[in-house]
PDB file of C-alpha atoms in Angstrom:
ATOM      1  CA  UNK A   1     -12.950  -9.045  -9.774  1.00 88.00           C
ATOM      2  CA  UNK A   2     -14.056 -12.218 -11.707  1.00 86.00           C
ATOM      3  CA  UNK A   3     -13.620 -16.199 -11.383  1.00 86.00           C
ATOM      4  CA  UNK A   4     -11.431 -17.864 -12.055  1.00 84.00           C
ATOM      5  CA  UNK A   5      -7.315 -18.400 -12.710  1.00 88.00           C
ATOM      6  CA  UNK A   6      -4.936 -17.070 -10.133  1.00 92.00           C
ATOM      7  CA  UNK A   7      -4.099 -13.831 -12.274  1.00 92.00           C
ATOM      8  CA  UNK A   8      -4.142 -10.272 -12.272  1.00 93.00           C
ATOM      9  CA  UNK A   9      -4.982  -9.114 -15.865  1.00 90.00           C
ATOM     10  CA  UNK A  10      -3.696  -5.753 -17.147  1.00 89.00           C
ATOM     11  CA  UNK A  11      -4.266  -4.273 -20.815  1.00 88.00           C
ATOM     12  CA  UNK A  12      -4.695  -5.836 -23.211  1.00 85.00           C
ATOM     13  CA  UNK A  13      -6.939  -8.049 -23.913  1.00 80.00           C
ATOM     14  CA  UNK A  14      -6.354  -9.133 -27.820  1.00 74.00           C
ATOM     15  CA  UNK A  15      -4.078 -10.680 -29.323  1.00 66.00           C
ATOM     16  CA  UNK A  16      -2.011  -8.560 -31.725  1.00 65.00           C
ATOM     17  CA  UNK A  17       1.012  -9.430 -29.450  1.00 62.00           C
ATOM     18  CA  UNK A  18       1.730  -5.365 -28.804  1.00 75.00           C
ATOM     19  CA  UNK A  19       2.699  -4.544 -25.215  1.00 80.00           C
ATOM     20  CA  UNK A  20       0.888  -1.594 -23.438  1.00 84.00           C
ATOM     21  CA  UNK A  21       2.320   1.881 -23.769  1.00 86.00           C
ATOM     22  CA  UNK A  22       2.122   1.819 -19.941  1.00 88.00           C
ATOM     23  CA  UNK A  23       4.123  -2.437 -19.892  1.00 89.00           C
ATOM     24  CA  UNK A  24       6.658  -1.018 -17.357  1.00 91.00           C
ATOM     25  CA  UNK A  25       4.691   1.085 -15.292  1.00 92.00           C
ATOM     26  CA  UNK A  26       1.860  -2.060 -15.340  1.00 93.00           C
ATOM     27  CA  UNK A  27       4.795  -4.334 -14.607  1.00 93.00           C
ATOM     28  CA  UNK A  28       5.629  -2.848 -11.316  1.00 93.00           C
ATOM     29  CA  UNK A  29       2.177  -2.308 -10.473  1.00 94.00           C
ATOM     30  CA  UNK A  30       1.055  -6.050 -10.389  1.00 94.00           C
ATOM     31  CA  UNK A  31       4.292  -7.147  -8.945  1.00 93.00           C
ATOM     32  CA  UNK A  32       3.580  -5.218  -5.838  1.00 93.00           C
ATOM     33  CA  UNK A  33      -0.006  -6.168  -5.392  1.00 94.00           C
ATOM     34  CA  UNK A  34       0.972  -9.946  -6.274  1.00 94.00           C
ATOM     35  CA  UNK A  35       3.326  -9.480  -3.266  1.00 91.00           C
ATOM     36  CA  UNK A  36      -0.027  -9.760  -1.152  1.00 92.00           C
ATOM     37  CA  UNK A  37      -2.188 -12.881  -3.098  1.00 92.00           C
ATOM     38  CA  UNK A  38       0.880 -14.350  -5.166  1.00 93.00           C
ATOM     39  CA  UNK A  39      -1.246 -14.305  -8.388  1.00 94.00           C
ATOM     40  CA  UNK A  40       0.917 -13.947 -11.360  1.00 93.00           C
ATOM     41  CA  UNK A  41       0.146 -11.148 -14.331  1.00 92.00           C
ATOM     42  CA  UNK A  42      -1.757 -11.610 -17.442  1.00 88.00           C
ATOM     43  CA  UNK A  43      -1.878  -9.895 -20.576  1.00 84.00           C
ATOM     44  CA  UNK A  44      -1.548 -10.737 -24.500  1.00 80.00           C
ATOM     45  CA  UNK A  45       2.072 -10.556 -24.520  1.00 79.00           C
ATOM     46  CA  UNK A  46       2.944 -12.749 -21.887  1.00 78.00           C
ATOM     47  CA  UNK A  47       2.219 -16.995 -21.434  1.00 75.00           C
ATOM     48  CA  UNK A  48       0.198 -16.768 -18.709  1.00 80.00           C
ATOM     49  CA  UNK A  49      -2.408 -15.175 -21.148  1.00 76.00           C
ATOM     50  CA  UNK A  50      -6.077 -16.897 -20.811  1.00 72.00           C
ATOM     51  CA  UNK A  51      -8.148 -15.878 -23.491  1.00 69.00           C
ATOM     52  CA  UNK A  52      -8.549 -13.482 -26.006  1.00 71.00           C
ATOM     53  CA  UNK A  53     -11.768 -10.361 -25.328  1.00 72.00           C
ATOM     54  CA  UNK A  54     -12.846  -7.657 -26.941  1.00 68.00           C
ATOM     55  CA  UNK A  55     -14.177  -4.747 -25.308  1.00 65.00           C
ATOM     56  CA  UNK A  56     -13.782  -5.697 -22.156  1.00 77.00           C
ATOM     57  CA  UNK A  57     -13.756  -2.993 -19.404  1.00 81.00           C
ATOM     58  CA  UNK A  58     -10.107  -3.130 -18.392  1.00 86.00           C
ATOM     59  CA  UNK A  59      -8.946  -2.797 -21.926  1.00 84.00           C
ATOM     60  CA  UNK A  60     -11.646  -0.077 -22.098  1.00 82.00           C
ATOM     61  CA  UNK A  61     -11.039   2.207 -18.934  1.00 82.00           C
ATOM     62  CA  UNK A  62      -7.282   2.141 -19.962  1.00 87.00           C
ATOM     63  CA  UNK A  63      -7.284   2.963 -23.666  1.00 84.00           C
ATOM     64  CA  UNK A  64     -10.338   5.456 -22.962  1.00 86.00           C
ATOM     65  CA  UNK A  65      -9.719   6.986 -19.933  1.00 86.00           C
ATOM     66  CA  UNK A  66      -6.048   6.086 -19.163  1.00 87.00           C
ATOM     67  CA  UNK A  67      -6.899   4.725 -15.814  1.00 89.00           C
ATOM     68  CA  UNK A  68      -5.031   2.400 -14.088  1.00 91.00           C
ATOM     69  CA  UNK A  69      -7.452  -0.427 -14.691  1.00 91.00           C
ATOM     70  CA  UNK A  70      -6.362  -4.130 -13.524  1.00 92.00           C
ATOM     71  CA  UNK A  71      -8.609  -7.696 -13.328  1.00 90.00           C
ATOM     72  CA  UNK A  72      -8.154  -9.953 -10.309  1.00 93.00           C
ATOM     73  CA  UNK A  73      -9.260 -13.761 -11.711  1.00 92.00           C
ATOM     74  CA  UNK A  74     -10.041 -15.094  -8.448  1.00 91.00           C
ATOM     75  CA  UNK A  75      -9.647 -18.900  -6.963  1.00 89.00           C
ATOM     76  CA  UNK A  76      -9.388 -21.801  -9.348  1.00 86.00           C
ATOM     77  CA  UNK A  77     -12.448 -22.733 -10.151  1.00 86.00           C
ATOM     78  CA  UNK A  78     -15.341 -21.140 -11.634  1.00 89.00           C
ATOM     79  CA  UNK A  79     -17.936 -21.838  -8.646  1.00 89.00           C
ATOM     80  CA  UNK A  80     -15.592 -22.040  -5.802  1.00 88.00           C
ATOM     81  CA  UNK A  81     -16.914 -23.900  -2.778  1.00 89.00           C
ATOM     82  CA  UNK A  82     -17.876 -21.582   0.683  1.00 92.00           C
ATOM     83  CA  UNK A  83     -15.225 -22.816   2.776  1.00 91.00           C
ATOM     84  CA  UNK A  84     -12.030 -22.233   0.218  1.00 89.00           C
ATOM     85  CA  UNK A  85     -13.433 -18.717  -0.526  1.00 91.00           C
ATOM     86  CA  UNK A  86     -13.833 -17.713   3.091  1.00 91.00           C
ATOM     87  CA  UNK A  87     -10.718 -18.561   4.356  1.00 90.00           C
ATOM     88  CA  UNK A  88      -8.493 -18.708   1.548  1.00 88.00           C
ATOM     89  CA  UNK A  89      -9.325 -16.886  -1.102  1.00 91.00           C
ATOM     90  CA  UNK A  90     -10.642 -13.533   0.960  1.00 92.00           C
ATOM     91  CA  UNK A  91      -7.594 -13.633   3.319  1.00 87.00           C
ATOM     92  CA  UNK A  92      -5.387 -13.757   0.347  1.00 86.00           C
ATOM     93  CA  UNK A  93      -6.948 -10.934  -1.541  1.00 94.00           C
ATOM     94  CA  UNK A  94      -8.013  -8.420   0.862  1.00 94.00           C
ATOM     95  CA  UNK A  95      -4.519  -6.966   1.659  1.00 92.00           C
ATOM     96  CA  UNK A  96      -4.239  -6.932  -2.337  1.00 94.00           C
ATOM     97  CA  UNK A  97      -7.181  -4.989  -2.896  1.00 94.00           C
ATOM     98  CA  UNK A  98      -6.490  -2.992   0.784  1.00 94.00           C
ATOM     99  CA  UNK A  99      -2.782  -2.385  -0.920  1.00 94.00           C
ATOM    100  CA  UNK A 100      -4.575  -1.449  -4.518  1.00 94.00           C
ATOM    101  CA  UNK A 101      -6.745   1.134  -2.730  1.00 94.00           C
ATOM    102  CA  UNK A 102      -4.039   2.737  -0.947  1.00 93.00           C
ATOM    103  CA  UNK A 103      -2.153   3.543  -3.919  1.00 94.00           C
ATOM    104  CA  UNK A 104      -5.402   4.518  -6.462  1.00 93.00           C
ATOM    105  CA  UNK A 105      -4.556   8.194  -6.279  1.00 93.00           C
ATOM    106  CA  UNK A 106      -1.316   7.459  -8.306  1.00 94.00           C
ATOM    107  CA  UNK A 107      -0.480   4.227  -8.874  1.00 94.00           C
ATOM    108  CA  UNK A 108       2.028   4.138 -11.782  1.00 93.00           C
ATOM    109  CA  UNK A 109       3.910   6.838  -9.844  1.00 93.00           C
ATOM    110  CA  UNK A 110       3.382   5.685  -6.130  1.00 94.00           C
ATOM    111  CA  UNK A 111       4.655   1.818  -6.945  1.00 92.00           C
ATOM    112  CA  UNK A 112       7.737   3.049  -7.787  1.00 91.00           C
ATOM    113  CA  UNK A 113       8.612   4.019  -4.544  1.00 91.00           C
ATOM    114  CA  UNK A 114       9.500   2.563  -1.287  1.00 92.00           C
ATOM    115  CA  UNK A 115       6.867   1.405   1.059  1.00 93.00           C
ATOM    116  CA  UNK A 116       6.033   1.307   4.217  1.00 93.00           C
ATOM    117  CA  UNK A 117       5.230  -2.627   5.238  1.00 90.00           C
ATOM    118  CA  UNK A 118       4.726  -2.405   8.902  1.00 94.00           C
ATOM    119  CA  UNK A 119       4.479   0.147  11.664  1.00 97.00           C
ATOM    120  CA  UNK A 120       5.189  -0.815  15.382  1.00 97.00           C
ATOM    121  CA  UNK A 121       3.951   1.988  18.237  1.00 98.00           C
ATOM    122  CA  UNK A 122       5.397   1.735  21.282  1.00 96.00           C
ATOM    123  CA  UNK A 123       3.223   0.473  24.505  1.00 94.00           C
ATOM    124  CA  UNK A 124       0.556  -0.910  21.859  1.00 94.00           C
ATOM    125  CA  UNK A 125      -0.153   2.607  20.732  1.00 96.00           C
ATOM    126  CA  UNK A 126      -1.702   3.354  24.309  1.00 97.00           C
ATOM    127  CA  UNK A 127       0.535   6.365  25.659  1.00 96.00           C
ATOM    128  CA  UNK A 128      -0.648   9.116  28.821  1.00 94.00           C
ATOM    129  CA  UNK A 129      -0.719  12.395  28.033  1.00 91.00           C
ATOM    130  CA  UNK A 130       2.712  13.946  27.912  1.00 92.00           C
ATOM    131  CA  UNK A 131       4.545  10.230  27.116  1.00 94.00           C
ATOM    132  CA  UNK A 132       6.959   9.749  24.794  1.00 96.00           C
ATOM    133  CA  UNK A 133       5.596   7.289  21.591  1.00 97.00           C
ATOM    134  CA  UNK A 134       8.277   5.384  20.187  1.00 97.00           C
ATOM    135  CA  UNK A 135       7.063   4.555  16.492  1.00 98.00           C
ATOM    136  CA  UNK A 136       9.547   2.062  14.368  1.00 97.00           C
ATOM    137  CA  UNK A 137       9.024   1.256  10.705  1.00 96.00           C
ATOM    138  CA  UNK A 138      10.116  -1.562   8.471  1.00 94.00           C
ATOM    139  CA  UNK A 139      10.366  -0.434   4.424  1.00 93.00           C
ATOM    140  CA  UNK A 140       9.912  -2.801   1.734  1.00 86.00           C
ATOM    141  CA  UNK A 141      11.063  -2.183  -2.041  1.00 75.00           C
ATOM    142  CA  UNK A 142      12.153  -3.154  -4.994  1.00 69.00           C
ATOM    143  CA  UNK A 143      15.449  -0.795  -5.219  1.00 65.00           C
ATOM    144  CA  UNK A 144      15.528  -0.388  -1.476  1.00 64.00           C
ATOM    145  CA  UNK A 145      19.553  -0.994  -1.089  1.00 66.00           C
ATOM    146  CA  UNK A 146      20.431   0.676  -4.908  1.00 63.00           C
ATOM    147  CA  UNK A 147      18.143   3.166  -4.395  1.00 67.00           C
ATOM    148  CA  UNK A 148      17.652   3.851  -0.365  1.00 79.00           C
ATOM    149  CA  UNK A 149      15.282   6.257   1.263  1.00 87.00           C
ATOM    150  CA  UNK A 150      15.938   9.962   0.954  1.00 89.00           C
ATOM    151  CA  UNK A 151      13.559  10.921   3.718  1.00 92.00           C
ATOM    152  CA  UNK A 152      10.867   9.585   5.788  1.00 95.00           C
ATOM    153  CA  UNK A 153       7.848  11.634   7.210  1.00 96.00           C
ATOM    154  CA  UNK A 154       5.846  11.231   9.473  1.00 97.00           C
ATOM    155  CA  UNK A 155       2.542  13.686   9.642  1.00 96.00           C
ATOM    156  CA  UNK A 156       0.416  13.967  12.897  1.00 96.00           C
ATOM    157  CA  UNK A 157      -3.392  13.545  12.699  1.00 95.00           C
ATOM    158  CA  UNK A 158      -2.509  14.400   8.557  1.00 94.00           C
ATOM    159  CA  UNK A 159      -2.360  13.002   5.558  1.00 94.00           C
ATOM    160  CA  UNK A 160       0.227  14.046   3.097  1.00 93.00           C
ATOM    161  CA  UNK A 161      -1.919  14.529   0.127  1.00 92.00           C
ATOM    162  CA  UNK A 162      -4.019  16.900   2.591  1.00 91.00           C
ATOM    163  CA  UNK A 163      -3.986  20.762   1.393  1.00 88.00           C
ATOM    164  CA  UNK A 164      -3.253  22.993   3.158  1.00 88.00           C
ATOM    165  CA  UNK A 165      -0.900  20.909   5.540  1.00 81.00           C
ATOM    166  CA  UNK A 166      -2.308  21.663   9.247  1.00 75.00           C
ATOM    167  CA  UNK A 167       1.894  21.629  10.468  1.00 82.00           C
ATOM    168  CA  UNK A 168       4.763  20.605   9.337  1.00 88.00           C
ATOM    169  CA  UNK A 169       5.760  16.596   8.842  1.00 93.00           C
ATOM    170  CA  UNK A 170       8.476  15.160  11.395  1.00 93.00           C
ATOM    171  CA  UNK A 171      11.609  13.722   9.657  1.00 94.00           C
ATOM    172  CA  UNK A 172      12.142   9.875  10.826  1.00 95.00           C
ATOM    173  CA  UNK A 173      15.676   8.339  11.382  1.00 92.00           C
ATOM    174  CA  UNK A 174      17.156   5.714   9.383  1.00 87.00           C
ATOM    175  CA  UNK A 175      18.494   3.150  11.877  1.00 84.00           C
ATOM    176  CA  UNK A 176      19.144  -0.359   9.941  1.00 80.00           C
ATOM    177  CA  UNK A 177      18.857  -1.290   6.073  1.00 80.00           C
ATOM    178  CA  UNK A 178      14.826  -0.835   5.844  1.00 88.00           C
ATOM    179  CA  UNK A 179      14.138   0.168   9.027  1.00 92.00           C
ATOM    180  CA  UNK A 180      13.631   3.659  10.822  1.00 94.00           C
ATOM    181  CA  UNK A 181      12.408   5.311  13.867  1.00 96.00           C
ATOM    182  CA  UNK A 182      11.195   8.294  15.844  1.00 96.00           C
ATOM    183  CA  UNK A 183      10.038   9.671  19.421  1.00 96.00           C
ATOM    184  CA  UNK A 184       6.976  11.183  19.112  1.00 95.00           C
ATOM    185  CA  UNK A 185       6.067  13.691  21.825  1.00 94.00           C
ATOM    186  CA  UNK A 186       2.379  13.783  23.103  1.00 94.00           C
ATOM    187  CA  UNK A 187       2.189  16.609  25.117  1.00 93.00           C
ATOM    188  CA  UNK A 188      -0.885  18.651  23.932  1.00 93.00           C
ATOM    189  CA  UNK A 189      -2.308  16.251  22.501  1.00 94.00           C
ATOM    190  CA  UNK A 190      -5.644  16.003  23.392  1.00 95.00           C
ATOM    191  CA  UNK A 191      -7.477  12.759  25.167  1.00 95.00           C
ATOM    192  CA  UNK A 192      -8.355  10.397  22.512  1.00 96.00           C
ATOM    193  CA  UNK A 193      -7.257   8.711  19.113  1.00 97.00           C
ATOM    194  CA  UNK A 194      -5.020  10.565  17.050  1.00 98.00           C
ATOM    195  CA  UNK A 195      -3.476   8.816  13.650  1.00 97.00           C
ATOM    196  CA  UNK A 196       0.400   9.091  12.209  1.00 97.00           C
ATOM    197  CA  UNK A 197       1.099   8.355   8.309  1.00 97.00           C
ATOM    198  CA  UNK A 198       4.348   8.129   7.302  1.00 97.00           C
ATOM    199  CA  UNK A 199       5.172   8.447   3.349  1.00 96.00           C
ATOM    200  CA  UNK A 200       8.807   7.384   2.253  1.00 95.00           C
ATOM    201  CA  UNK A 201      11.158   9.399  -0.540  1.00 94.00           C
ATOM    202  CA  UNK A 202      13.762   7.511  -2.144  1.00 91.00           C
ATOM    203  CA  UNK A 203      17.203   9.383  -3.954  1.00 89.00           C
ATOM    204  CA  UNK A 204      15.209   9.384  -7.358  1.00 90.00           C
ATOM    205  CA  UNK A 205      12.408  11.300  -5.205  1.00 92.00           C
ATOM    206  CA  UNK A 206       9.605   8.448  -6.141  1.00 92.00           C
ATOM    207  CA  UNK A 207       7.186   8.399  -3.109  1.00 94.00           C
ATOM    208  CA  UNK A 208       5.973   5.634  -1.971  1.00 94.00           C
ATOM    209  CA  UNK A 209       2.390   4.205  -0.921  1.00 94.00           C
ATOM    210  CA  UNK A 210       1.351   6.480   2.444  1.00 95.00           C
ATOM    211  CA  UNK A 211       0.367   3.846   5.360  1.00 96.00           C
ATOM    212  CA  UNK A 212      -1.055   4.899   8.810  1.00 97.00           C
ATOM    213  CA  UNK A 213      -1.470   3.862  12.090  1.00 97.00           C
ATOM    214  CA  UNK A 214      -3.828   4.953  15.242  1.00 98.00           C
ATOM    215  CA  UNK A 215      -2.742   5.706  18.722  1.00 98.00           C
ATOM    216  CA  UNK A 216      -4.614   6.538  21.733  1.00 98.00           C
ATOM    217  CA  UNK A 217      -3.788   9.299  24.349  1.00 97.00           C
ATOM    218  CA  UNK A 218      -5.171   8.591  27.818  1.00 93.00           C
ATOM    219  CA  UNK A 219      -5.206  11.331  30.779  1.00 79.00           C
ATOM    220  CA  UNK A 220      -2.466  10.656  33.751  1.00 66.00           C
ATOM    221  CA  UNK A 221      -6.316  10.025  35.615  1.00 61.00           C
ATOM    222  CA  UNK A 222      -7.500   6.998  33.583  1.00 60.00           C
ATOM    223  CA  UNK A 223      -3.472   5.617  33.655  1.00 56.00           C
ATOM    224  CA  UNK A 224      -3.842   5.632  37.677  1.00 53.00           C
ATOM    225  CA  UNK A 225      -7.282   3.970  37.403  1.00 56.00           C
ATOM    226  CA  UNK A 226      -6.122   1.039  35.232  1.00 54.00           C
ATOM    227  CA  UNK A 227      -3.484   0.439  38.039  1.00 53.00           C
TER     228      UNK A 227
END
């Protein structure tokens, strides 16, 4: 993260007017992140190009290591005041960098998937033991009508890149373009928070980022108390 310009920088950084190995991959990696801050991507080939580096540790990283390796220019101006960077420029770039963080494990791969964008629990995510959760999810992509979903799942108190799986994922419904749903039954579950994360599939099996959710499960006692 530096200051300042409104851009996310990928590889490279000089001026020899070549496009990464990696340009489409990169491409689609900034355009999802950029959904969160709206900062546009920078790189030699491109206008929005600032200034020519050498060395510099995106350009490194990348051509080194082959990581994934991105700059965010923050704000527009070099010493931006207190009050612009606390509410503007932090609110803007968290879910960027909350987005970039989700996806580190694989990000050329992962961005060319479908997303999850938001996950709705039923009763606020507050159910009694033995209650039925409704969960709903809306799905964002690129190719999201050309290329729909293939499957949605939906692991309990798991992660999908977790080895060995502790049980098998439940398969989610499709109801509307971008949208799908599922009961989830609580019954053994025991008192307490328990987390879902659903990961989508689309028909050219790309997966997409993995987001999650918390719900609670209260006894039948503490749901008769709060009445």
């Amino acid at each position: 993260v530096h200051s300042y310009g409104e851009v996310i920088v990928s590889p490279w950084g000089f001026t020899d007017r070549e496009r990464n190995p990696n340009w489409d991959a990169y491409k689609r990696l900034v355009d999802k992140i950029a959904n969160f801050n709206g900062y546009e991507h920078s790189t030699s080939t491109l206008s929005t190009f600032m200034y020519e580096v050498s060395g510099d540790t995106v350009d490194f990283f990348h051509g080194k290591a082959g990581v994934a390796s991105l700059l965010f220019e923050i704000g527009d101006e070099f010493l931006q005041d207190c009050y612009t960077f606390d509410n503007e420029i932090v609110e803007d770039n968290l879910s960027a960098l909350f987005y970039a963080a989700k996806i580190s494990r694989k990000p050329f791969l992962t961005t060319a998937g479908i997303d999850v964008k938001d996950i709705s629990l039923s009763n606020r995510g507050v159910v009694s033991s033995g209650q039925t959760l409704y969960v709903d999810i809306e799905m964002e992509g690129k190719n999201i009508f050309s290329t729909p979903a293939k499957d949605i799942r939906l692991f309990l108190d798991a992660h999908p890149y977790d080895r060995p799986l502790p049980a098998e994922p439940i398969m989610m419904s499709r109801t509307l373009p971008g949208r799908a749903s599922t009961r989830l039954d609580t019954t053994g579950l025991d008192e307490g928070r328990h987390r879902i994360c659903i990961e989508v599939t689309d028909r050219k099996m790309s997966k997409g980022a993995v987001t999650c959710a918390f719900f609670q499960v209260r006894s039948i006692r503490d749901r008769f108390d709060a009445n």
